[in-house]
Coordinates of C-alpha atoms and ligand atoms in Angstrom, one line a residue:
M1 CA 122.7 -13.8 -224.4
L2 CA 119.5 -12.0 -222.5
L3 CA 116.8 -12.8 -225.1
P4 CA 116.4 -15.0 -228.5
T5 CA 116.7 -12.3 -231.4
D6 CA 114.8 -14.0 -233.0
Y7 CA 111.0 -13.6 -231.8
W8 CA 109.6 -10.1 -230.2
D9 CA 108.2 -10.0 -226.7
E10 CA 107.8 -7.0 -225.0
S11 CA 106.5 -8.2 -222.1
K12 CA 110.2 -8.9 -220.9
I13 CA 111.6 -4.7 -221.5
K14 CA 110.5 -2.5 -218.4
V15 CA 110.0 0.8 -220.1
M16 CA 113.0 3.4 -218.4
I17 CA 111.7 5.8 -220.4
D18 CA 108.4 6.0 -222.3
E19 CA 108.2 8.0 -226.0
E20 CA 106.2 11.1 -224.6
L21 CA 109.0 12.0 -221.9
L22 CA 112.2 11.2 -225.2
Q23 CA 109.4 13.1 -227.3
E24 CA 109.2 16.2 -225.1
K25 CA 113.4 16.2 -223.9
I26 CA 113.9 16.3 -227.8
V27 CA 112.4 19.2 -228.5
Q28 CA 113.6 21.3 -225.2
L29 CA 117.0 19.7 -226.3
A30 CA 116.4 21.3 -230.3
Q31 CA 115.3 24.6 -228.9
Q32 CA 118.4 24.9 -226.9
I33 CA 120.2 24.4 -229.6
T34 CA 118.3 26.3 -232.1
D35 CA 118.3 29.5 -229.5
D36 CA 122.2 28.7 -229.4
Y37 CA 122.9 28.7 -233.4
Q38 CA 121.7 31.6 -234.1
G39 CA 122.8 33.1 -237.5
K40 CA 124.6 30.1 -237.8
T41 CA 124.1 27.0 -240.7
I42 CA 124.5 23.7 -238.2
H43 CA 125.6 20.9 -240.0
L44 CA 124.5 17.5 -238.2
L45 CA 126.8 14.0 -238.1
C46 CA 124.4 11.2 -236.9
I47 CA 126.8 8.6 -236.0
L48 CA 125.0 5.3 -237.7
K49 CA 123.1 3.1 -236.5
G50 CA 122.5 4.5 -233.1
S51 CA 121.2 7.5 -233.3
V52 CA 119.2 7.7 -236.1
L53 CA 115.7 7.7 -234.9
F54 CA 117.7 10.3 -232.1
C55 CA 118.6 12.5 -235.5
A56 CA 115.4 12.6 -237.0
D57 CA 113.3 13.5 -234.7
L58 CA 115.6 16.1 -233.3
M59 CA 116.0 17.9 -236.8
K60 CA 113.1 17.7 -237.4
S61 CA 112.3 20.3 -233.9
I62 CA 115.6 22.6 -235.1
K63 CA 114.1 26.0 -237.2
L64 CA 117.8 26.7 -238.3
P65 CA 119.4 26.7 -242.0
L66 CA 120.2 22.3 -241.2
E67 CA 122.4 19.9 -242.4
V68 CA 122.8 16.5 -242.1
S69 CA 125.5 13.7 -242.9
F70 CA 126.4 10.2 -241.3
M71 CA 129.8 8.3 -240.1
S72 CA 129.0 4.4 -239.2
L73 CA 131.2 4.0 -236.3
S74 CA 130.8 0.8 -234.2
S75 CA 132.7 0.2 -230.8
Y76 CA 130.1 -2.4 -229.1
G77 CA 129.7 -5.1 -232.4
D78 CA 127.3 -7.3 -231.0
Q79 CA 129.0 -7.4 -227.7
Q80 CA 126.9 -5.6 -224.5
E81 CA 131.0 -4.3 -223.2
S82 CA 132.8 -2.0 -225.4
S83 CA 135.5 -3.8 -227.6
G84 CA 137.8 -0.7 -226.5
Q85 CA 138.0 -0.1 -230.3
V86 CA 136.4 2.1 -232.7
Q87 CA 136.0 0.9 -236.0
F88 CA 135.5 3.6 -238.6
L89 CA 132.8 1.7 -240.7
S90 CA 133.2 5.1 -243.0
Q91 CA 135.1 7.8 -243.5
L92 CA 134.7 11.7 -242.9
P93 CA 132.1 13.1 -244.9
P94 CA 134.2 16.0 -246.5
E95 CA 131.6 18.5 -246.7
L96 CA 131.8 18.8 -242.8
K97 CA 135.1 21.0 -243.3
H98 CA 136.0 23.8 -241.0
Q99 CA 131.5 23.6 -240.4
H100 CA 129.5 24.3 -237.3
I101 CA 129.2 20.5 -236.4
L102 CA 127.0 19.1 -233.8
I103 CA 127.6 15.3 -233.8
V104 CA 124.7 13.3 -232.6
E105 CA 125.0 10.1 -230.9
D106 CA 122.3 7.9 -229.4
I107 CA 124.4 7.3 -226.0
V108 CA 127.5 7.5 -224.1
D109 CA 129.0 5.0 -222.2
S110 CA 133.1 4.9 -221.7
G111 CA 133.6 8.3 -224.3
L112 CA 136.1 6.4 -226.1
T113 CA 133.8 6.8 -229.3
L114 CA 133.9 10.4 -228.7
T115 CA 136.8 10.9 -227.5
K116 CA 138.4 8.8 -231.3
L117 CA 136.0 10.1 -233.1
T118 CA 136.5 13.9 -232.2
E119 CA 140.4 14.0 -231.8
V120 CA 139.9 13.1 -235.6
M121 CA 137.2 16.0 -236.7
H122 CA 139.4 18.5 -234.8
R123 CA 142.2 17.5 -236.6
E124 CA 141.4 16.1 -240.2
L125 CA 138.3 19.3 -240.0
T126 CA 139.0 21.7 -238.6
P127 CA 135.2 23.1 -237.6
A128 CA 134.5 26.3 -237.3
S129 CA 132.7 24.8 -234.1
L130 CA 132.1 21.1 -232.4
K131 CA 129.9 20.2 -230.3
I132 CA 128.1 17.1 -228.8
A133 CA 124.4 15.9 -228.0
S134 CA 124.1 12.8 -227.0
L135 CA 120.3 11.7 -226.0
L136 CA 122.1 9.3 -223.3
F137 CA 124.6 9.3 -221.2
K138 CA 126.0 6.6 -217.8
P139 CA 127.9 8.1 -215.9
K140 CA 129.2 5.8 -213.7
K141 CA 131.3 4.0 -217.0
L142 CA 132.6 7.1 -218.3
K143 CA 136.3 6.3 -218.6
Y144 CA 137.2 9.3 -221.3
P145 CA 136.2 12.3 -219.7
L146 CA 134.1 14.1 -221.9
N147 CA 132.4 17.4 -222.5
I148 CA 128.3 17.5 -223.6
D149 CA 126.8 20.1 -225.6
Y150 CA 123.5 19.0 -225.5
L151 CA 122.5 15.9 -223.5
G152 CA 119.1 14.3 -222.7
F153 CA 119.3 11.8 -219.8
S154 CA 122.2 10.7 -217.5
I155 CA 120.7 6.7 -217.0
E156 CA 121.8 3.7 -214.2
D157 CA 124.4 1.6 -215.6
R158 CA 122.2 -0.9 -217.4
F159 CA 121.8 -2.8 -220.2
V160 CA 119.5 -0.4 -222.4
I161 CA 118.1 -0.8 -226.4
G162 CA 115.0 0.6 -227.9
Y163 CA 114.9 4.0 -229.8
G164 CA 118.0 3.4 -231.5
L165 CA 120.0 1.2 -229.2
D166 CA 120.0 -2.7 -230.0
Y167 CA 120.6 -5.7 -228.6
A168 CA 122.4 -7.7 -231.2
Q169 CA 121.1 -5.6 -233.4
K170 CA 117.9 -5.8 -232.8
Y171 CA 115.1 -4.0 -231.1
R172 CA 116.4 -1.0 -232.8
N173 CA 113.0 0.5 -233.4
L174 CA 111.5 0.5 -230.2
P175 CA 109.7 3.7 -229.7
Y176 CA 111.2 4.4 -226.1
I177 CA 113.5 3.3 -224.2
G178 CA 114.0 0.0 -222.2
V179 CA 115.7 -2.4 -220.0
L180 CA 115.8 -6.6 -221.3
E181 CA 114.8 -7.8 -217.7
Ligands
PRP201 C1 127.4 3.0 -229.4 C2 126.7 4.7 -229.3 C3 128.1 4.9 -229.3 C4 128.7 3.9 -228.8 C5 128.9 4.3 -226.7 O1 127.5 2.6 -230.8 O2 126.1 4.2 -230.2 O3 128.1 5.3 -230.5 O4 128.4 3.0 -228.3 O5 129.6 4.3 -226.4 P1 131.6 4.6 -225.8 O6 130.5 5.8 -225.1 O7 131.2 3.3 -224.8 O8 132.8 4.5 -226.8 P2 128.0 0.7 -231.3 O9 129.3 0.8 -231.1 O10 126.8 -0.4 -230.3 O11 127.1 0.9 -232.9 P3 125.9 1.1 -233.2 O12 125.8 2.5 -233.1 O13 125.9 0.5 -234.1 O14 125.1 0.0 -232.2

């Protein structure tokens, strides 16, 4: 445990990616997605809980017919290391069948979550296309090779919080990505 979770002390948090840089990158990603999906309806699949802020900001800047669905998955629980298992806390949204799906993730760490999820999605949903957008990626932690189609930032192997990412379920509300000192 690095910090008690029942009080608020931003002085212990070092900013890794500030709000301005985050927002600038998200607009760029949205522009790229808008260009790539011309003539199509895009279905975002927001992976809860960590992706909620990224997905909300990303979709605001995508200029296309767009639908959004949500899935709740967990591989970390309240731990800092992956449990090695992915829990499907909700079912695959059936409305995604045969659609152009873009999975929206906050972070790819070991790659386990998205490897398992995309396997199941290909099998159960036979999507017209299936791509991945991730705000963050830790190349040094990757164990399950994965192609990230739209990537925000590759980062070093530090435990990061904020902008959707938690420490024991707290700190998701920070508007930037930070590291607990
Ligand atoms: C985090 C994150 C990704 C996953 C990435 O979820 O949101 O879904 O871990 O790790 P991986 O590449 O090693 O699988 P977490 O289980 O912490 O759930 P949360 O989003 O609800 O915090």
